[in-house]
XYZ file of C-alpha atoms in Angstrom:
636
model
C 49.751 49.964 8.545
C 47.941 49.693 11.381
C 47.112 46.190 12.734
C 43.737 46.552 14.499
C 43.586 44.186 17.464
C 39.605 44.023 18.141
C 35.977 44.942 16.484
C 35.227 48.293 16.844
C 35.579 52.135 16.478
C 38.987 53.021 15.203
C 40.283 56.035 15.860
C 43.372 57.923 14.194
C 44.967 60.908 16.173
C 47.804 63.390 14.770
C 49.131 66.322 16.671
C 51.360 68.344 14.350
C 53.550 71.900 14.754
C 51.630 74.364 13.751
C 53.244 75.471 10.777
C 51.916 72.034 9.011
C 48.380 71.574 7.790
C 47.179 67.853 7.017
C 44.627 65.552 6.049
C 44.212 61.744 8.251
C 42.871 59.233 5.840
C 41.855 55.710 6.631
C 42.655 52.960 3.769
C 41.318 49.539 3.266
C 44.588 47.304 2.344
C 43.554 47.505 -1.394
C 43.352 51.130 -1.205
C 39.953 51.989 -0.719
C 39.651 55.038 0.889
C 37.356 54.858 4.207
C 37.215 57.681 5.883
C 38.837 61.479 5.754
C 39.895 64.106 8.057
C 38.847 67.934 7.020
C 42.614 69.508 6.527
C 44.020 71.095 9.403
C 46.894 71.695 11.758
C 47.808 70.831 15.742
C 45.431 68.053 16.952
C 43.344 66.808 14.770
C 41.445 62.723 14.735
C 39.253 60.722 12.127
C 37.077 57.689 13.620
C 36.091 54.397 11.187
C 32.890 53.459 12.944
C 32.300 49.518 12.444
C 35.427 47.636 11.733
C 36.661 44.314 12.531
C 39.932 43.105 13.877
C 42.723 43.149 10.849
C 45.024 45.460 9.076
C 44.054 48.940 7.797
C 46.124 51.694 6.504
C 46.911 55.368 7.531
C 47.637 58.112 5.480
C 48.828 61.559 6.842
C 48.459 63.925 3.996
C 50.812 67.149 3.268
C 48.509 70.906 2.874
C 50.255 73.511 2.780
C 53.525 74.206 5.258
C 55.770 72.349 7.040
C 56.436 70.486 10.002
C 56.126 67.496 12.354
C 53.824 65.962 13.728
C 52.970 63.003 16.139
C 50.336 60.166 15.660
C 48.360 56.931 17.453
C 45.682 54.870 16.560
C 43.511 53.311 18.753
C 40.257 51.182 19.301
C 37.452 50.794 21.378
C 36.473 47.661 23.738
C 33.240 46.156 23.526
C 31.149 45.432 26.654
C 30.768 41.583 25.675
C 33.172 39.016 24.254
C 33.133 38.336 20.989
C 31.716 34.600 19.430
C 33.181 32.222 17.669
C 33.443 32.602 13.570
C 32.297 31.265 11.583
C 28.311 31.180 12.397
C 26.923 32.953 9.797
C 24.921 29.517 8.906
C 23.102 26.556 10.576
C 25.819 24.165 9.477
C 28.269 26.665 11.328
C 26.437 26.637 14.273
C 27.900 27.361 17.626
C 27.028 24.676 20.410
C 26.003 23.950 22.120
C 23.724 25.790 24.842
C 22.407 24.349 27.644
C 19.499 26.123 29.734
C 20.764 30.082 31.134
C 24.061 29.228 30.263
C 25.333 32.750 28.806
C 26.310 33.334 24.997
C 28.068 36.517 23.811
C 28.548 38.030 20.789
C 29.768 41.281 18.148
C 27.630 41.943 14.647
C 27.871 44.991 12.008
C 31.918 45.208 12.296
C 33.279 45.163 8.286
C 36.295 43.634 7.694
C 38.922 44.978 5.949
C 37.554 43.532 2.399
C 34.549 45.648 3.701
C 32.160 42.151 4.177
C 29.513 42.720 7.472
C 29.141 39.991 9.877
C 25.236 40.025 10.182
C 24.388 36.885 11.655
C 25.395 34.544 14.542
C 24.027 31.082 15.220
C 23.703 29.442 18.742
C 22.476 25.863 19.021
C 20.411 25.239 22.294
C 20.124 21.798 24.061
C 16.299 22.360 25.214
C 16.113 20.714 28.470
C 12.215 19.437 27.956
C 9.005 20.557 26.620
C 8.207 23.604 27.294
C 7.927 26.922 26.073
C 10.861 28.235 24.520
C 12.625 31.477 24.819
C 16.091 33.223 23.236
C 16.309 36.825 24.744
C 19.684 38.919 23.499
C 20.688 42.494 25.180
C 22.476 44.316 22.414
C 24.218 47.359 23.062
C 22.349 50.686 22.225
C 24.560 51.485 19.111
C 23.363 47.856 17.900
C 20.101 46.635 16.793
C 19.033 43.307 16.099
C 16.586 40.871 15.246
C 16.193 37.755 17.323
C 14.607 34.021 15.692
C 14.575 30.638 16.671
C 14.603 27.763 14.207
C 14.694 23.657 13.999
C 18.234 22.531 12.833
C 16.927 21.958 9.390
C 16.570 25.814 8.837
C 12.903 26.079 9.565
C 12.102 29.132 11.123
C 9.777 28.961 14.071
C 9.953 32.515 15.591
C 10.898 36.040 14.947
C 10.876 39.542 17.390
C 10.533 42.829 16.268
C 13.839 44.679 15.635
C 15.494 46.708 18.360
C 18.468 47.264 20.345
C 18.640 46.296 24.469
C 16.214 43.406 25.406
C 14.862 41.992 22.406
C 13.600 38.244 22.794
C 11.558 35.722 20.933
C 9.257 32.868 22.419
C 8.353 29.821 20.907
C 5.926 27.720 22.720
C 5.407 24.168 22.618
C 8.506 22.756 21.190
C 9.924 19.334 22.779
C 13.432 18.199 24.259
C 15.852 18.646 21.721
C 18.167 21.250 19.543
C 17.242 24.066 18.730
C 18.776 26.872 16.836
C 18.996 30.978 17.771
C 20.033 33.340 15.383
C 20.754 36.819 15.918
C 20.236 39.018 12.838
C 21.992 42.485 12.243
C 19.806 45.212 11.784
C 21.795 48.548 12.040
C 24.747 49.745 13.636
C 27.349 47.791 15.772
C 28.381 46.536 18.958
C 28.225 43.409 20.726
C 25.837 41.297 22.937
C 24.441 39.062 25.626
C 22.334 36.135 25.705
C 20.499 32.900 26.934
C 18.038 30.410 26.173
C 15.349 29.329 28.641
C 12.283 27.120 28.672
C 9.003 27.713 30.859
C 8.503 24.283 33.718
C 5.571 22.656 33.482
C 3.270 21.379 36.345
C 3.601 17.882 35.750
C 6.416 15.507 35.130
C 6.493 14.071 31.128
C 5.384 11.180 30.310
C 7.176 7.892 28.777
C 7.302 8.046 25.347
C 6.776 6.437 22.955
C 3.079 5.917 24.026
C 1.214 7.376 21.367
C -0.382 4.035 20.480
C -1.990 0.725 21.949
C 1.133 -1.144 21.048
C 3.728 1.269 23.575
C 0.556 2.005 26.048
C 2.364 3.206 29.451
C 1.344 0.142 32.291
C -0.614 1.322 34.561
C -3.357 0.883 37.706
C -6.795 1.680 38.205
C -5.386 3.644 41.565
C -2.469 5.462 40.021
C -1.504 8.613 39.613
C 0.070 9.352 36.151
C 1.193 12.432 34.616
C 2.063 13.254 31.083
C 2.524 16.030 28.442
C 0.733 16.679 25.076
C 1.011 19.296 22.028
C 4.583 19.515 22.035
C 6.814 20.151 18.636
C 9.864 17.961 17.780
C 12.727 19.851 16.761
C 13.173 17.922 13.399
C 10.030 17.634 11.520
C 7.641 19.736 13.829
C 5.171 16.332 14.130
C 3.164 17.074 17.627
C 3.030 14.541 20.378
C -0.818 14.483 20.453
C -1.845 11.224 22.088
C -0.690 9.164 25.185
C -2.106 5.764 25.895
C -1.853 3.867 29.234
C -2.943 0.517 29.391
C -5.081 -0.971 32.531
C -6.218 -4.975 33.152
C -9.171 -5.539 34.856
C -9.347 -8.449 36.391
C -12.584 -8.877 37.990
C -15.944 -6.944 36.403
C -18.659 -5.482 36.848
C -16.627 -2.913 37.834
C -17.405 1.328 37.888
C -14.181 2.984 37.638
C -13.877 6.637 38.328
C -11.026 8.219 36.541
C -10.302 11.952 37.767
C -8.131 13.702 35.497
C -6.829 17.637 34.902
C -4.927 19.329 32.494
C -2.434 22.260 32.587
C -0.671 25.798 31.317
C -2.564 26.199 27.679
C -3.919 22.324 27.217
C -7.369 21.487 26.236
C -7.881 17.671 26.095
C -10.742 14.837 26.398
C -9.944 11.141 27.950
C -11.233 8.073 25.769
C -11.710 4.360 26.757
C -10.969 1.419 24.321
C -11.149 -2.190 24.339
C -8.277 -4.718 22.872
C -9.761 -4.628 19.618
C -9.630 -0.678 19.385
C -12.982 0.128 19.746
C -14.208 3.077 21.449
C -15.959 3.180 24.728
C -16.542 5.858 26.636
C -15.357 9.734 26.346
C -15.081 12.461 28.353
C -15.936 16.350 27.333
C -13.329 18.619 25.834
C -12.155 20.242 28.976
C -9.855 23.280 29.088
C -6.858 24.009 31.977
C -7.110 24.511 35.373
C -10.266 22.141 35.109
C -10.557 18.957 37.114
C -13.019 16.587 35.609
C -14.110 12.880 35.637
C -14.602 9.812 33.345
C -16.662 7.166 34.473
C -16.938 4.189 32.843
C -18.642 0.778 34.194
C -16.362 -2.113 32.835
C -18.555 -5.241 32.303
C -16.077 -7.814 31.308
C -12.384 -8.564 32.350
C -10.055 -8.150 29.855
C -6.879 -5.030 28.941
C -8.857 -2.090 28.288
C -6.520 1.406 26.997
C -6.763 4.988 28.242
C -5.927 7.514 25.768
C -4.957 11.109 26.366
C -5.902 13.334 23.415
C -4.744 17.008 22.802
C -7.413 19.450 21.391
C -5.809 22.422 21.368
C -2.836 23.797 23.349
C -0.291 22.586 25.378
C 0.691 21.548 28.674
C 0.609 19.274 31.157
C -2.006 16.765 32.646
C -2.174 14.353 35.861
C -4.890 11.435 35.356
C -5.528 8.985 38.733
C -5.748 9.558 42.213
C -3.657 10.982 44.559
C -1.262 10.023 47.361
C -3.032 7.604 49.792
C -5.086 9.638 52.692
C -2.629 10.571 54.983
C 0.770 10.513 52.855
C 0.108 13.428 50.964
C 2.516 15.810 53.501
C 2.144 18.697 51.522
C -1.135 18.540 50.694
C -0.464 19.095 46.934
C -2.375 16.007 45.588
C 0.745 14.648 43.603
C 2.940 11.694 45.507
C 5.921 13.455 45.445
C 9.473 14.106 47.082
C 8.350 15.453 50.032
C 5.512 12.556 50.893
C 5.435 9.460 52.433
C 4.357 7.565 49.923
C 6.955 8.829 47.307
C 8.921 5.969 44.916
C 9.759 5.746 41.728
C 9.847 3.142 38.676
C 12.670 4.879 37.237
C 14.102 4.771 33.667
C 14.382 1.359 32.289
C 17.116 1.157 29.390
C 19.116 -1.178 27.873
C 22.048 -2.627 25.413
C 20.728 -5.641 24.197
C 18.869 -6.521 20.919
C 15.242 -6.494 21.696
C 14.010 -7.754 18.314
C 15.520 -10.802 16.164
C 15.329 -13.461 18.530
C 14.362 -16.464 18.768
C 13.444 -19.469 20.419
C 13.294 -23.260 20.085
C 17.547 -23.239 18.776
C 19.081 -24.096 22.433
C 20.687 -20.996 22.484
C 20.107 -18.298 25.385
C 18.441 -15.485 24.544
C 19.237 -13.255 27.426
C 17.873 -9.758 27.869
C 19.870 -7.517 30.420
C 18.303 -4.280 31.587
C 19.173 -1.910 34.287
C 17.083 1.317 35.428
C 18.224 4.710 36.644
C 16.605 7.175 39.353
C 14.248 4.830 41.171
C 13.279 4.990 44.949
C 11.540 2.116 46.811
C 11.817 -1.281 46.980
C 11.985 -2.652 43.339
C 11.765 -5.250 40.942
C 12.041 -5.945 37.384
C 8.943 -7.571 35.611
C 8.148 -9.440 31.909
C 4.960 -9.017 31.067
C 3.009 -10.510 27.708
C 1.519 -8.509 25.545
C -1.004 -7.410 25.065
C -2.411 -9.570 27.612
C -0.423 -7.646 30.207
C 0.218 -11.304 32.250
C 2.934 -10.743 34.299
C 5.189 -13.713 32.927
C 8.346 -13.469 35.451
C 9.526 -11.253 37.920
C 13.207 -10.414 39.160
C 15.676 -8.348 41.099
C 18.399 -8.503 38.402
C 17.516 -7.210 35.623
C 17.866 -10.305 33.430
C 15.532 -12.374 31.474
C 16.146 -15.864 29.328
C 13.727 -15.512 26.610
C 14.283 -18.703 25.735
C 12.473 -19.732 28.927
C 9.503 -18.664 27.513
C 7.034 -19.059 24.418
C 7.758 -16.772 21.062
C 5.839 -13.568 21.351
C 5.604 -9.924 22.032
C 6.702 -8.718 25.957
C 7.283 -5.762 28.007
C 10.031 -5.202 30.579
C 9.581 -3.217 33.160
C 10.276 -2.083 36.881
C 8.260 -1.141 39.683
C 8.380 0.640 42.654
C 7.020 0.206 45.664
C 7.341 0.794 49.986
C 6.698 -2.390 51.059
C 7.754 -5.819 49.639
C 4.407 -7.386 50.268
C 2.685 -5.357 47.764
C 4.303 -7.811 45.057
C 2.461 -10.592 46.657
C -0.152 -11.733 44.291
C 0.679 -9.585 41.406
C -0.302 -11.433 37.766
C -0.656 -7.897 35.948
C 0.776 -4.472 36.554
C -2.780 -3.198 36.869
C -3.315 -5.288 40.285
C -0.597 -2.104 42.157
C -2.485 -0.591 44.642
C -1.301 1.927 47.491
C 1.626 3.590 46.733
C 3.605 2.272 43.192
C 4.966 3.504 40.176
C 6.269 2.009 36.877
C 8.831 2.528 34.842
C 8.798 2.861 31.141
C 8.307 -0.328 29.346
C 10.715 -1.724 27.062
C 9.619 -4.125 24.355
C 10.638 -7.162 22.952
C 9.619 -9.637 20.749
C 10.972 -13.278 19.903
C 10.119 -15.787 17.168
C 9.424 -19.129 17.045
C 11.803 -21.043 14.670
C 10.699 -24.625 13.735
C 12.132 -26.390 10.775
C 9.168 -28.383 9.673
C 9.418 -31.808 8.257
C 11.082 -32.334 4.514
C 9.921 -34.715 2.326
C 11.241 -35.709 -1.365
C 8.456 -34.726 -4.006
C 10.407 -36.264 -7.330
C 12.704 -39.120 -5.706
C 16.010 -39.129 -4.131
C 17.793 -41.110 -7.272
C 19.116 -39.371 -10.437
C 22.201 -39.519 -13.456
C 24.479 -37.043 -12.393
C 26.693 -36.788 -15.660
C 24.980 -38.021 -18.466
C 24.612 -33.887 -19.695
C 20.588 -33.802 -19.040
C 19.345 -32.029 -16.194
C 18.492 -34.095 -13.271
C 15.642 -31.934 -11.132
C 14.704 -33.277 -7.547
C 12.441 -31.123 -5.709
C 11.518 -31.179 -2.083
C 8.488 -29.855 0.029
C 8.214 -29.309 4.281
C 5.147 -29.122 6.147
C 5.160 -27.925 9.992
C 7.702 -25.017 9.638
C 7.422 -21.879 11.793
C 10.008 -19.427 10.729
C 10.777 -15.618 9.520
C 12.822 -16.896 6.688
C 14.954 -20.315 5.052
C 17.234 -21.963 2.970
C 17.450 -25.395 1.328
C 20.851 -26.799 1.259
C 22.486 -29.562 -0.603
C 25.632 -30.351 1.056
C 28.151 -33.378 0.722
C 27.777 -36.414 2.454
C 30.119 -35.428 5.244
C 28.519 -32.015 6.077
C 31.767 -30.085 5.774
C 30.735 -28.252 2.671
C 27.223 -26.243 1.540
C 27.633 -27.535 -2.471
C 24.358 -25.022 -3.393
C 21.436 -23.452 -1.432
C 18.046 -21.750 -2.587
C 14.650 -21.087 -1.731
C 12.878 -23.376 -3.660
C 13.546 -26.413 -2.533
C 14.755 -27.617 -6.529
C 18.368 -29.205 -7.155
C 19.680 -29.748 -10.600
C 22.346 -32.864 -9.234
C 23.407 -33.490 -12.882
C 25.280 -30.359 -11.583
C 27.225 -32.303 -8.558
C 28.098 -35.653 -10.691
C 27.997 -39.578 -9.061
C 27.882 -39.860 -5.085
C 25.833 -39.273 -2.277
C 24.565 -36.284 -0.797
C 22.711 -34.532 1.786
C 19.737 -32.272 1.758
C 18.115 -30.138 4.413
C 15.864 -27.018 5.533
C 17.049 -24.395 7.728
C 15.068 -21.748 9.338
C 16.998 -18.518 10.917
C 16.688 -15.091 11.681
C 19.476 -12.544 11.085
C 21.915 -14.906 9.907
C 22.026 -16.821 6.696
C 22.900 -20.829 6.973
C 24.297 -20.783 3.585
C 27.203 -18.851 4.884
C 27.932 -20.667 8.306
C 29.855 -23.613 9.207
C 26.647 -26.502 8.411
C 28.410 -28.420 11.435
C 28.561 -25.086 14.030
C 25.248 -23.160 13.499
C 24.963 -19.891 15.463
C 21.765 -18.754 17.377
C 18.885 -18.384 15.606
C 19.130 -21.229 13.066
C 17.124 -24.421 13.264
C 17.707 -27.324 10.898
C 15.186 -29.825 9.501
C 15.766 -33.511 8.732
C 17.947 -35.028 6.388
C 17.016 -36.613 2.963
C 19.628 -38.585 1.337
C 20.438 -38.408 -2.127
C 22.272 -40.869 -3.844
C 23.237 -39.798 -7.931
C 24.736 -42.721 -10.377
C 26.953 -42.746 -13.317
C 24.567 -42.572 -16.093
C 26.790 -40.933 -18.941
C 27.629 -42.696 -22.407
C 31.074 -43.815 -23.275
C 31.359 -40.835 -25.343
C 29.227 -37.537 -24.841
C 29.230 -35.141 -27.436
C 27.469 -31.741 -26.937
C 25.998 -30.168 -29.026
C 25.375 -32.445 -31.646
C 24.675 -31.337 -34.496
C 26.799 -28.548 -34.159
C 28.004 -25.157 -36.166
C 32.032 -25.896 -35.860
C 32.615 -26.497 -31.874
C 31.153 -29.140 -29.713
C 32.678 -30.998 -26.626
C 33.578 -34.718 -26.338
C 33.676 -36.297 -22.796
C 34.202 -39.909 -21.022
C 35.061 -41.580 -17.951
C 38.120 -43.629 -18.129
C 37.198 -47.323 -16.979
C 40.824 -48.822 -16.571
C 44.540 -46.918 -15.332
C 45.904 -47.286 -19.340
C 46.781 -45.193 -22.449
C 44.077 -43.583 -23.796
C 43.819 -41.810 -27.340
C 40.765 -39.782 -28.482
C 41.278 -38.696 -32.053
C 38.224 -37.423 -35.023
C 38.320 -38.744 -37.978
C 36.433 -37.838 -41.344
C 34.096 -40.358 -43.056
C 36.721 -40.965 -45.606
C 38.718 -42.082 -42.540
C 41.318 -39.786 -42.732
C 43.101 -38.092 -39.321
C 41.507 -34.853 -38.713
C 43.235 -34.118 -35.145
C 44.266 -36.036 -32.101
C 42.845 -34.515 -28.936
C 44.114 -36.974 -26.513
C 46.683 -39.724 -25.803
C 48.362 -40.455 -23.151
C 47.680 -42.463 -19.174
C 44.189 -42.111 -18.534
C 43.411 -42.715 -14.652
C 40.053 -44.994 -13.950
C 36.865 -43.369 -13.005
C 38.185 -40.032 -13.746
C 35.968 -37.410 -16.533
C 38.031 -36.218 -19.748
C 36.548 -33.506 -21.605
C 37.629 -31.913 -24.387
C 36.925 -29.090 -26.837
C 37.269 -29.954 -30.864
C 36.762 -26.739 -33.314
C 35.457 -27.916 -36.733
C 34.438 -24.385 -37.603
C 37.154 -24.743 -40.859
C 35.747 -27.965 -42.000
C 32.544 -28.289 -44.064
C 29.439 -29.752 -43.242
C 28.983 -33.708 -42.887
C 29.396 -36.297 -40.647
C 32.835 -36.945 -38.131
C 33.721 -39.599 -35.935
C 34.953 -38.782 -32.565
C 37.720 -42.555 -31.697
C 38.817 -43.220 -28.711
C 41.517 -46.274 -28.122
C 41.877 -47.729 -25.124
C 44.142 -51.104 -25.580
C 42.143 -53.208 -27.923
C 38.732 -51.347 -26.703
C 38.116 -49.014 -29.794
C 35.228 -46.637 -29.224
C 33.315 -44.589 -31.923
C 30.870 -42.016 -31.842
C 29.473 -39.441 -34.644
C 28.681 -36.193 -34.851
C 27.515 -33.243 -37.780
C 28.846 -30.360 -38.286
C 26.177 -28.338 -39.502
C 26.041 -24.626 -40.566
């Protein structure tokens, strides 16, 4: 046996006296012969091209003669490492890659079973959107085909087949995993590899944007950048349309908006109004070509920029340049190396931004930080879609409950000198040298309980057996969702909730109780502590229900009946009581009860006639000198 240590060429050598003539074989463990020697004598070697690390058996077979002999077995070293099995499939994917980090790799060794590793997976964490690219150097006794595919198995690209520098590019794909596979073509040997992805003039923009509702804030006199016709890595759905949202606050006013797009983008620049209705457009214009949309706004009011791809993609910058004289390096982008360089930076945060509410007393505090900004700074709300700027501060932090139920925008800006926040009521007002952040948005309810009113009465029997239905209405209520509660007099206990506002109190018996409305959000009152409501719920009045003693001295249900009914009362003194049914002949039929009754208390019991034939029975109950008597049928 021979335990090979590596993938590779193996190679068997004998030297024997010269008196012996032999034949090398090469033997999977099963016995499968491999490979064969012609028959000889002195030196003589057999090679097994192709194999993988594992055991494999030599045989040294007898010609003709006699004799000793020596042997070895050796195997070659591959230029590259191997990878990581197994990675034969997506879901046994090695990652992951980030940009020119380097992969290596071995295909077309056979193990011992005589299976071929043929493929090995490499997942790639693409940096940003971009054109992608997954080039392998095989060595010349190997040759491969290189793809790239989306982590759901889609393939996206494929080279020709080859062995040295074969590579595959796929362009327009967005941040995000991405898969490389290397496929085995012929022959073996081992590898080297990298992903990359092509830079792109201008910075990316926020996302999401691609609608009025997550339009980017901007200014008539900023300079924005963004990125179009870029592929995600899950479903392949392009990013085709960027919005940015401007206020203007005093018209008639002509604005100029220069714009230019980059690498393989062709794109046109549209003007809407609030409503979504299209005002002005620009020409389809290809890369590398500056062009202009003018539009004269007559009326003050948000108004949306939109970005559309044609064809292509790439990179665009929409605005105006640095200020005259802060442009250093005469690039016409504010960047690093001018003056008039800041940054909003990346607004994120950990709190819930939907759900909440106001009008409960609770704080509804929204904490956000940013990352990567330069300038002097501050965090802003801002209404929308009005774009009002509602509050501004240095911390980050915001008490929606401070202000009216809605949908709002956090943000930050950037800018060199503090007195450019002076007078700001929109982030459209910005002028000189600014930038702002993404915007993060959040939305609050109103929660108002509304007034409750009793449509059928707030009196009822609450044991007599019939159902006793009191319904309720509200008017005035502002609120995602409700419940109406009954609950006991005391508030300590939620006896039944609903939606419709409609108690059965037959259901609850004598005594007073309580009914009211709650409105909530994310939480539902019926399963809360009615005297410790969390956030987000809101209680209406209180209606008070009060529910008498209207049952007989002796209910019977049903009645008639097929064999079993139930008998109940309410015992009106602490004495013996005996319940017993009697035929009309007067004869004992069974005693259900007798012993100390306890006053105001409810007996019920069961009686099960089913053996007795049809007619009339008398249900007795003794109490003292008090005899009570009530009939029933039995009926079949």
């Amino acid at each position: 046996n021979y335990t090979n240590p590596r993938n590779g060429n193996m190679t068997v050598t004998v030297n024997s006296d010269l008196a012996l003539n032999y034949i090398i074989r090469i033997y999977r463990p099963n016995g499968t012969l491999l490979v064969s020697s012609g028959t000889g004598s002195g030196e003589q070697s057999v090679t097994l091209l192709c194999v993988q690390a594992g055991t494999f058996v030599v045989r040294i077979d007898h010609s003709s003669g006699c004799g000793s002999y020596i042997a070895s077995c050796s195997t070659t070293t591959n230029t590259n490492g191997n990878d990581v099995e197994p990675n034969n499939t997506v879901s046994e994917t090695i990652g992951s890659y980030n940009e020119n980090q380097t992969l290596t790799g071995h295909l077309g060794y056979a193990t011992n079973a005589g299976s071929i590793d043929g493929l090995d997976h490499f997942s790639y964490n693409n940096p940003r959107n971009g054109n992608v690219t997954f080039t392998v150097t095989a060595d010349p006794a190997l040759s491969i085909i290189v793809r790239l595919y989306r982590p759901n198995g889609t393939l996206l690209g494929s080279s020709i087949s080859g062995s040295g520098t074969i590579s595959v590019t796929v362009n327009c794909l967005q941040t995000g995993t991405f898969i490389g596979r290397i496929d085995h073509v012929s022959g073996c040997g081992s590898y080297i590899g990298s992903f990359t992805t092509s830079t792109l003039t201008h910075s990316a923009d926020v996302e999401p944007n691609d609608v009025q509702e997550f339009a980017i804030f901007t200014s008539t006199k900023r300079n924005n950048f963004g990125q179009l016709g870029y592929a995600t890595n899950t479903t392949g759905a392009v990013d085709n349309l960027d919005y940015f949202a401007i206020k203007i606050t005093e018209a008639p006013l002509m604005l100029s908006i220069p714009f230019q797009f980059e690498e393989t983008l062709t794109g046109i620049v549209r003007v809407y109004n609030l409503a979504g209705s299209l005002l002005s457009s620009s020409s389809s214009t290809g890369p590398g070509v500056g062009n202009t949309l003018i539009y004269n706004f007559t009326t003050p009011g948000v108004y949306f920029v939109r970005i559309e791809q044609v064809s292509g993609c790439g990179s665009y910058r929409m605005g105006f340049p640095c200020p005259e004289g802060e442009d250093n390096d005469n690039d016409n982008i504010c960047g690093p190396d001018d003056d008039c360089h800041v940054n909003g930076g990346w607004v994120r945060t950990g709190s819930p931004l939907t759900g909440l509410c106001v009008g409960d007393g609770f704080a509804d505090i929204i904490q956000v930080g940013v990352t990567g900004r330069t300038g002097i700074g501050a965090y802003g709300l801002v209404s929308f879609p009005s774009l009002d700027v509602v509050a501004v501060g240095a911390s980050g932090a915001f008490n929606m409950e401070n202000y009216p139920a809605g949908n709002y925008r956090i943000g930050h800006a950037s800018v060199t000198e503090l007195s450019q926040f002076n007078g700001i009521t929109n982030p459209s007002q910005f002028t000189g040298c600014f930038d702002l952040s993404n915007a993060i948005a959040v939305s609050t309810l109103a929660l108002v309980p509304g007034t409750i009113t009793a449509t059928a009465g707030t009196t009822a029997c609450g044991n007599d057996g019939i159902p006793s239905n009191l319904s309720f209405a509200v008017t005035g209520a502002v609120g995602p969702s409700f419940r109406w509660a009954v609950l006991t007099s005391d508030f300590s206990t939620v006896l039944a909730n609903n939606t419709t506002g409609i108690f059965d109190f037959d259901l609850f018996g004598p005594g007073s109780y309580r009914v009211v409305r709650a409105v909530y959000s994310g939480v539902n009152p019926a399963t809360i502590d009615p005297l410790s409501l969390p956030p987000c719920v809101r209680v209406s009045n209180i209606i008070v229900v009060n529910i008498s003693s209207c049952a007989p001295a002796l209910l019977v249900q049903p009645n008639p009946t097929a064999g079993e009914n139930q008998v109940s009362f309410t015992a009106s003194t602490d004495e013996w009581h005996t319940l017993e049914v009697y035929d009309m002949q007067g004869r004992l039929v069974q005693t259900l009860m007798s012993q100390m009754a306890q006053a105001d208390e409810i007996y019920r019991y069961s009686f099960d006639g089913s053996y007795l034939p049809n007619g009339v029975y008398l249900y007795r109950l003794t109490t003292g000198n008090d005899v009570l008597v009530q009939k029933f049928m039995i009926a079949r």
